[in-house]
Steps between C-alpha positions, in 0.01 A plus 500: 500500500378573854715729714556378854349719769771559763266493799356164388824317421787343695441518873243774449273242337218368719497154652187306412449271801414547863714253692531371854824322586618369837836424663709719272868422445740734678868577452648631823307542823185704552538703822287325764373832638308563176143373507242649266420574138705678237250643251559698184251644253535572129320516164409170335242533217265201507315527169586781257835673461521807720567841344783575745708320762310691770159380374511119543280314748651473847659172608645446846785251545552376855749281686415367848795462740486320837770372735778521244298327227346623175157353557327604179476720194177616344401758239150634453337764282318769694143443391380856465175581323713595200656152503176306547248714311701741287369798698656829398601791723274739308172416330412635157315784673804587712377345826788394730524144634763497774476123541622451142876466461786255469643505858846429362746731676552423870387269778500614864344416835314749717266440794509126433403529132721403209436749219598491132539856372498702181473877490191512278246313716405372843730243662406133473514287813669158484499201732819346636476248216483787246136444413311821423246621757392810308539878479566681827370855547556549874138415586361733235701804610752510214372687195818527292752257364792412730868535426707183476751665736330564833727566797452347845624723781718279723409709807121527472422209267295739284479435127555815293410498132348701217290455191534687174237560236537587132145600407357770722612665821624446760798358313669403829361388837698418815374224733591367842384178669574399858682185608170310512417584139242773565516774237508818708598773255449586133614842388517638141833656396476784248715436192453666160484190280488121498853364534631148558575498873630151563667546841532758778700554820425465869696625801419509871362853458419549131347359184676604178327472161688500168315697231716433195471569126364168371147611414180323393471531121170456315670459162686199634176359639337536158794325333462206740872433517679458829443705812284816475772737625769709334787724607411871510758778462252755634385329821680608818687231698443553871474343844198557723551490878213436741538481877367174645370680810300740279366273225247754372749785512704669230704298251827689440639455149873504425625515136766252385676431171287313244519123551291194576502260795323165507641397838622656820758322714415679826456841665550645846499826696794711612461826695337741255555259209368189327741255335375279217677221308351425158580316176496789253447499123613810310180461297248232409281413201559797275425313176318190626460295816678180396852590611670608821795732535767455765401554862753568776500565873461866600459683829263793526522722809203729556587807706171595659628841611669612180233344277759325282598148398862383465535221242799262503576191290648227720566219252536458125376140478175437315291358786139466606266338755657659810411373849594542864416300811125573513526560875699815421273656238488873570797484738873548449579153361873454450474232231296462184529282192394488136518272197751588228386472139686295241553148368740436787274583790599637837362626828668807646487591868540868581639628829309827508707634791849445358425489126669161458351221291518123476346276237417140425578409140281212383691449176409482130141409427389510864266793557356590842177681560415721794640375831297517821669527839424212737593583863694246702404654836281764664757780460403746221802550277665193648608174345291362216486356152419615147257276311445518126395286206791455259442394140759266344504542122705183450242275663195720436404452865502717810627469855415676822839625618569599861800726568652614828417872502813574706723331240322521167815423300525154659353186350125462557398367838244284320365449148151351474444335163155561352306271264464769233623846412356808664448767232652842561259691718476775755472497878453266790535441872641265757199424718630344818265296717394693805 
């Protein structure tokens, strides 16, 4: 009897067709001020079963919205060299191929390019119709992989990101590109071992790296099961602070309690301090990499004078995929939101100034993914909407749900009914027309 593989069953299972559908049915009214694409990326194995949820081929699902109408839905695999030719990240002789990867984690826009991201390779550029253009290496200047969580500074338009490596130093490199997409800076960061650095933090004045005790493990690689990382009781958990105005200067390291963080909500500067909001796991992948412990919202306050970090838990809900209005990344955003785990899904909106919370409960069998913030006007932090794909277990289909961010508990503003389900995935963006 064959045992079902959790990351290949239910709504984790891949969809097998690339569809294009027009004039989608809508319940409610799509806000007329929204014109653009909602795109979301995620793993969708196209031939063989993947060894882990994180390892499937990337597929981007997109809905086009114009003038209050849901114009179209389309889903397309990202045709990386791994997808088309089976190219591997490392050859048998250990040679690195940075164009090989699954591009399955995020999809963003920078300097007019739409990029599908995964942390183990170059980005892949997509057209507006989600066709694959090819790998993008910043005109030959990028020589590491690129995180799936770059940060765009809302003041300068710069794209800040990093790449980590597991075989050979430097294990971590910090990069900065200008608003036009020119890669201006690449600087190695000295860390003692190869760790899984999925996300980082950006403020107006600082970059903050999270060097945490989930460490590259050769025994796991040899076993060929799951992700090649394991929890380490001996590796120091710490935060590394680099001044943006001195990008080749000292990185100051601040010890914290052992933990792991996949995703940061936001970070900002206070006089003499840096405040970070993160979704914190007490530990991750001690025995294997196929499960996930509970993650909750925490605030870390780095005191740059005292050299200490104050750590505070702000919520006890098991939540992930945190986001803010992207126009406030690195600034003191009052509101953030995250998706709550469970068979009765919810989105929670955090008031980070008052500590209050509000949530939208989708009900039994309706599970939301990450929600992107779609602005309704030109005022950062102003009125807007939360957009997320919601899986309906009863119908085995998915909807694109639009909520009023100022009143998340209310009924959806609009529900766009899709022609198929969207498998559980990772991250996406609302890409408004300019």
